[in-house]
Amino acid sequence: MSSPDPQVRAARNPSTRPSPDDRPSTSAFRAGGTTPARGPVVAVTGAAGGVGALLTERLAASGEIKQVVAIDERRGDCADAQWHILDVRDPAIAEKLRGADVVVHLALDLDLETDPAARTAYNVRGTQTVLTAAAAAGVHRVVLCTSAMVYGALPENELPLSEDAELRATAEATGVGDLLEIERLARRAPRAHPGLNVTVVRPAVLVGGTDTALTRYFESPRLLVVAGSRPAWQFCHVEDLCSALEYAVLERVDGELAVGCDGWLEQEEVEELTGIRRMELPSAVALGAAARLHRIGLTPSPAGDLAYTMYPWVVSGSRLHDAGWRPKWTNEEVLAELLEEVSGRHTVAGRRLGRKDATAAGAAGATVALLGAAAVVRRARKARRRV
């Protein structure tokens, strides 16, 4: 589950798509023997990068997995997987899934810079195709990965939310509309394809080589806090997400699963741990500025992203816990890792600045400049209305 790199974007053009590489896998044969490992044959889409690459390596090294089939628009690094190079929207994927017991669909584009219409077309159509192809190929389980963001960030949310909590998110935040549609597809699939089981995994704020509006929040010179809000921060390290996905693959747990670190951090704890001071703004100013800045193209993040830094959307992860799964990372440890990852980056209102921009304006100055730009737009519109 990662944003495609330039190679992948080019690979989506059928005229440049490379031919499939169906080299036999060696993952079924462990060192020192010739007996295939017992367990399921697992296909992973989006296997060349991000969470998909980590999961592919993890499953290929597991003695509980018979074989890993890796599917992506470019070949990844895992030598112990059988690779198929194609777009997940291609109906030919059904033939590549034949013989697989489980499919983990991680080929999602959640890149902040992707055109929203193109992103939705890829994410929704890709999921539809994978579910239909899996059913046609005789796969008995598909594991999808969305986000705990689908629960919505609301002031009245319980701390923590159970997996059965209503999905009350709206499509106003980056990619959340796509994730909600994927959730709907997941619920319809077993009715449309009897015999196909679907498991959905919903991670909290994902950290570990990721780039999202929520990770960029910690690249800012000041942590924006909306007056009167009640944020609660819960993280999920990609290693813990992969171990939770493995639990689903091995059918130790099923249904709708939330995954994250145990507990959460209050905003004051986050500020103390990061050493980054807050910049507090009234709700109307913060949301209005975020909307205007996005509308005029100064920032990639819509105003809806801000809600997830204002109100809680912490999840309990009770189903995984009941099955014996435990996170290896704490919220404090993941936050420290995130700070190390974003060190040297400068982001203001979701817009990443180049080193020259940050040096010339100063991070705090850039914040004021962006908010000022929004104010200028507002004043100009008022002036036009008076005329």
XYZ file of C-alpha atoms in Angstrom:
387
model
C 0.000 0.000 0.000
C 2.110 2.803 -1.269
C 2.190 5.624 -3.746
C 3.603 4.570 -7.107
C 7.006 5.955 -8.067
C 7.697 7.442 -11.530
C 8.569 4.008 -12.922
C 5.168 2.707 -11.858
C 3.352 5.704 -13.307
C 5.085 5.088 -16.641
C 4.222 1.403 -16.420
C 0.512 2.249 -16.355
C 0.839 3.170 -20.027
C 0.192 -0.144 -21.817
C 2.544 0.827 -24.630
C 5.476 0.869 -22.235
C 4.413 -1.951 -19.954
C 7.128 -4.643 -19.710
C 6.400 -8.270 -20.468
C 5.478 -10.501 -17.531
C 8.295 -12.343 -15.817
C 7.010 -15.718 -14.717
C 10.273 -17.064 -13.360
C 9.490 -19.952 -10.968
C 9.615 -19.038 -7.322
C 12.150 -20.481 -4.931
C 10.122 -19.546 -1.860
C 8.461 -22.958 -1.816
C 11.827 -24.627 -1.337
C 13.634 -23.809 1.873
C 17.375 -23.940 2.280
C 18.640 -27.417 2.963
C 15.661 -29.309 1.513
C 13.434 -29.852 -1.490
C 10.066 -30.254 0.225
C 7.636 -27.400 -0.460
C 6.593 -25.477 2.629
C 3.083 -26.131 3.868
C 0.556 -23.365 4.049
C -1.270 -21.105 1.610
C -0.154 -19.690 -1.709
C -0.418 -15.918 -1.248
C -0.596 -13.273 -3.977
C 0.384 -9.702 -3.067
C -0.482 -6.757 -5.314
C 1.624 -3.617 -5.097
C 4.491 -5.926 -4.150
C 7.381 -3.862 -5.505
C 7.318 -0.990 -3.028
C 6.113 0.301 0.317
C 4.093 -1.989 2.545
C 3.693 -4.444 -0.329
C 7.450 -4.982 -0.621
C 7.856 -5.454 3.134
C 4.969 -7.933 3.288
C 6.263 -9.858 0.270
C 9.674 -10.286 1.900
C 8.079 -11.275 5.207
C 5.800 -13.899 3.671
C 8.533 -15.276 1.419
C 10.724 -15.866 4.482
C 7.925 -17.541 6.468
C 7.854 -21.286 6.926
C 4.057 -21.067 7.113
C 3.654 -19.825 3.543
C 3.934 -22.235 0.617
C 4.550 -19.657 -2.101
C 4.331 -15.909 -2.709
C 3.054 -14.520 -6.001
C 4.113 -10.879 -6.386
C 2.150 -8.571 -8.713
C 3.120 -5.022 -9.627
C 3.826 -2.759 -12.583
C 7.544 -3.242 -12.085
C 9.654 -6.006 -10.627
C 10.627 -5.699 -6.980
C 13.647 -6.952 -5.066
C 12.273 -10.136 -3.519
C 13.964 -13.022 -5.344
C 11.924 -15.654 -3.507
C 8.627 -14.613 -5.087
C 7.080 -15.429 -8.424
C 6.683 -12.100 -10.223
C 3.971 -11.007 -12.634
C 4.302 -7.544 -14.147
C 0.931 -5.955 -14.938
C -1.556 -3.281 -13.937
C -4.058 -4.522 -11.342
C -6.852 -3.074 -13.476
C -6.001 -5.538 -16.249
C -8.546 -8.423 -16.298
C -5.628 -10.705 -17.211
C -4.784 -10.649 -13.492
C -7.355 -13.432 -13.012
C -5.051 -15.911 -14.719
C -2.109 -14.801 -12.547
C -4.178 -15.418 -9.407
C -5.126 -18.946 -10.383
C -3.810 -21.347 -7.750
C -3.580 -18.696 -5.031
C -5.417 -19.264 -1.764
C -5.228 -15.685 -0.485
C -4.771 -12.302 -2.171
C -3.513 -9.255 -0.280
C -4.405 -6.169 -2.311
C -1.979 -3.333 -1.560
C -1.782 -1.632 -4.969
C -3.251 1.721 -3.919
C -2.231 5.229 -4.918
C -2.527 7.610 -1.961
C 0.059 10.110 -3.194
C -0.766 13.672 -2.171
C 0.422 14.956 -5.544
C -1.684 12.602 -7.713
C -4.619 14.078 -9.588
C -7.653 13.144 -7.438
C -9.731 11.856 -10.360
C -6.871 9.672 -11.629
C -6.212 8.414 -8.108
C -9.837 7.406 -7.604
C -9.999 5.731 -11.006
C -6.938 3.649 -10.174
C -7.868 2.753 -6.602
C -11.519 1.881 -7.124
C -11.180 0.176 -10.491
C -8.134 -1.742 -9.280
C -9.975 -3.062 -6.228
C -13.035 -4.005 -8.291
C -10.860 -5.909 -10.758
C -8.891 -7.739 -8.051
C -12.054 -8.839 -6.219
C -13.711 -10.067 -9.420
C -10.528 -11.759 -10.648
C -9.942 -13.438 -7.284
C -13.438 -14.925 -7.335
C -12.995 -16.094 -10.924
C -9.638 -17.688 -10.063
C -11.045 -19.645 -7.105
C -9.280 -17.609 -4.415
C -11.082 -18.048 -1.105
C -9.873 -14.937 0.756
C -8.957 -11.368 -0.185
C -7.310 -9.057 2.341
C -7.792 -5.333 1.720
C -6.012 -2.493 3.502
C -7.738 0.862 4.012
C -7.223 3.105 7.057
C -8.737 3.841 10.433
C -9.505 7.237 8.889
C -12.708 5.673 7.525
C -14.202 5.919 11.029
C -13.987 9.681 10.745
C -12.393 12.177 13.142
C -15.235 13.565 15.249
C -15.368 15.369 18.602
C -17.824 12.829 20.036
C -15.793 9.736 19.070
C -15.202 7.243 21.868
C -11.651 6.578 22.987
C -10.929 4.042 21.629
C -13.311 3.095 18.828
C -14.280 -0.539 18.369
C -13.954 -2.244 14.983
C -17.751 -2.302 14.755
C -18.036 1.474 15.085
C -19.933 3.169 12.269
C -17.836 4.489 9.385
C -18.652 8.185 9.605
C -15.855 9.684 7.539
C -16.644 11.885 4.559
C -14.785 12.186 1.274
C -13.289 15.567 2.246
C -9.815 14.296 3.201
C -7.107 13.051 0.862
C -7.974 9.598 -0.455
C -10.648 8.896 2.163
C -13.400 8.849 -0.449
C -11.505 6.090 -2.264
C -11.071 4.129 0.965
C -14.780 4.397 1.776
C -15.630 3.071 -1.676
C -13.177 0.192 -1.165
C -14.931 -0.565 2.133
C -18.263 -0.699 0.288
C -16.802 -3.027 -2.322
C -15.494 -5.263 0.471
C -18.943 -5.572 2.012
C -20.638 -6.306 -1.302
C -18.066 -8.807 -2.593
C -19.166 -11.872 -0.557
C -22.750 -11.375 -1.770
C -21.674 -10.896 -5.374
C -19.173 -13.763 -5.211
C -20.387 -16.521 -2.839
C -17.457 -18.373 -1.310
C -15.151 -15.339 -1.371
C -14.214 -14.070 2.084
C -12.967 -10.505 2.520
C -10.894 -9.186 5.420
C -10.315 -5.441 5.788
C -7.358 -4.099 7.793
C -7.505 -0.471 8.981
C -4.231 0.967 10.303
C -3.901 4.117 12.402
C -1.464 6.869 11.280
C 0.971 4.783 9.256
C 4.694 5.444 9.728
C 7.715 3.886 8.071
C 8.641 5.195 4.647
C 5.233 6.815 4.179
C 4.310 10.314 3.023
C 0.842 11.491 4.003
C -0.826 14.666 5.164
C -0.564 13.315 8.719
C 3.167 12.528 8.563
C 3.767 15.941 6.970
C 2.109 17.512 10.012
C 5.326 16.742 11.877
C 7.488 18.411 9.235
C 6.051 21.809 10.153
C 7.935 24.409 12.196
C 4.920 24.681 14.488
C 2.259 22.092 15.257
C -1.000 23.645 14.189
C -3.597 23.264 16.928
C -7.164 24.370 16.334
C -8.589 26.137 19.354
C -11.130 24.012 21.203
C -10.135 20.773 19.479
C -9.259 17.506 21.230
C -6.647 15.632 19.190
C -5.472 12.166 20.197
C -2.567 10.590 18.322
C -2.250 6.880 17.612
C 0.367 5.509 15.236
C 0.975 2.242 13.419
C 4.441 1.191 12.308
C 4.569 -0.559 8.928
C 6.221 -3.573 10.593
C 3.206 -3.991 12.862
C 0.867 -3.563 9.897
C 2.713 -6.336 8.042
C 2.477 -8.671 11.027
C -1.271 -7.942 11.276
C -1.677 -8.639 7.556
C 0.160 -11.934 8.049
C -2.328 -12.852 10.796
C -5.134 -12.238 8.308
C -3.359 -14.242 5.586
C -2.976 -17.223 7.917
C -6.646 -16.868 8.930
C -5.865 -16.437 12.597
C -8.366 -13.573 12.518
C -10.880 -12.266 10.003
C -13.542 -9.644 9.487
C -12.861 -5.939 9.879
C -9.624 -5.329 11.772
C -8.156 -2.158 13.228
C -4.429 -2.049 13.924
C -2.207 0.392 15.754
C -0.069 0.932 18.811
C -1.700 0.375 22.187
C -3.265 3.538 23.576
C -2.716 7.067 22.336
C -0.887 10.345 22.971
C -2.543 13.623 23.916
C -1.462 16.745 22.016
C 0.520 18.019 24.996
C 2.463 14.745 25.129
C 3.202 14.988 21.410
C 4.527 18.520 21.816
C 6.709 17.469 24.740
C 8.104 14.451 22.876
C 8.759 16.317 19.628
C 9.981 19.558 21.123
C 7.898 21.409 18.516
C 5.825 24.267 19.832
C 2.213 24.776 18.872
C 0.579 27.491 16.787
C -3.024 27.798 17.911
C -5.659 29.249 15.584
C -9.432 29.669 15.826
C -11.347 26.966 13.987
C -12.848 29.327 11.397
C -9.440 30.784 10.539
C -7.641 27.420 10.322
C -10.317 25.638 8.258
C -11.013 28.648 6.064
C -7.319 29.192 5.317
C -6.781 25.472 4.603
C -9.697 25.430 2.170
C -8.572 28.566 0.339
C -4.945 27.506 0.117
C -5.966 24.175 -1.378
C -8.446 25.770 -3.761
C -5.850 28.141 -5.227
C -3.305 25.327 -5.503
C -0.838 26.418 -2.816
C -1.179 23.183 -0.826
C -1.974 19.568 -1.782
C -4.071 18.875 1.308
C -7.795 19.730 1.381
C -9.316 21.207 4.515
C -10.757 17.796 5.400
C -7.286 16.550 6.318
C -7.222 19.032 9.189
C -10.041 17.233 11.030
C -7.727 14.266 11.655
C -5.410 16.550 13.636
C -8.321 18.050 15.574
C -10.441 15.177 16.858
C -9.819 11.578 17.983
C -10.032 8.492 15.760
C -8.128 6.070 17.987
C -8.945 2.366 17.499
C -8.898 -0.497 19.992
C -7.632 -3.327 17.779
C -9.520 -5.743 20.006
C -10.017 -8.457 17.384
C -6.317 -8.763 16.687
C -5.573 -8.684 20.417
C -8.115 -11.438 21.072
C -6.359 -13.539 18.406
C -3.031 -13.143 20.222
C -1.506 -10.374 18.094
C 0.432 -7.585 19.829
C 2.169 -4.507 18.388
C 5.942 -4.441 18.774
C 6.062 -0.649 18.618
C 4.737 1.931 21.077
C 3.319 5.306 20.075
C 6.372 6.999 21.575
C 8.761 4.807 19.572
C 6.892 5.321 16.302
C 6.778 9.080 16.825
C 10.536 9.103 17.413
C 11.033 7.138 14.189
C 8.794 9.553 12.321
C 10.766 12.548 13.566
C 13.964 10.910 12.354
C 12.432 10.240 8.939
C 11.212 13.796 8.404
C 14.338 15.482 9.747
C 15.469 18.164 7.316
C 12.119 18.431 5.570
C 10.118 21.635 5.736
C 6.372 21.558 5.245
C 3.862 24.325 5.781
C 0.110 23.728 5.580
C 0.803 20.428 3.827
C 3.062 22.016 1.188
C 6.633 20.779 1.231
C 9.168 23.566 0.796
C 12.524 23.263 -0.914
C 15.625 24.045 1.118
C 15.944 27.422 -0.604
C 12.354 28.349 0.288
C 12.785 27.325 3.905
C 16.089 29.182 4.231
C 14.888 32.338 2.530
C 11.588 32.710 4.335
C 12.283 30.849 7.518
C 9.849 28.151 8.491
C 7.771 30.350 10.749
C 7.823 33.103 8.143
C 6.566 30.676 5.515
C 3.650 29.782 7.755
C 2.694 33.416 8.084
C 3.152 33.910 4.352
C 0.808 31.061 3.467
C -1.829 32.147 5.938
C -1.365 35.684 4.661
C -1.929 34.490 1.104
C -5.249 33.067 2.146
C -6.150 36.383 3.771
C -5.214 38.258 0.596
C -7.484 36.010 -1.454
C -10.321 36.599 0.980
C -9.853 40.395 0.924
C -9.719 40.408 -2.879
C -12.992 38.530 -3.103
C -14.659 40.901 -0.656
C -13.428 43.859 -2.689
C -14.872 42.383 -5.898
C -18.218 41.829 -4.194
C -18.294 45.490 -3.061
C -17.650 46.635 -6.607
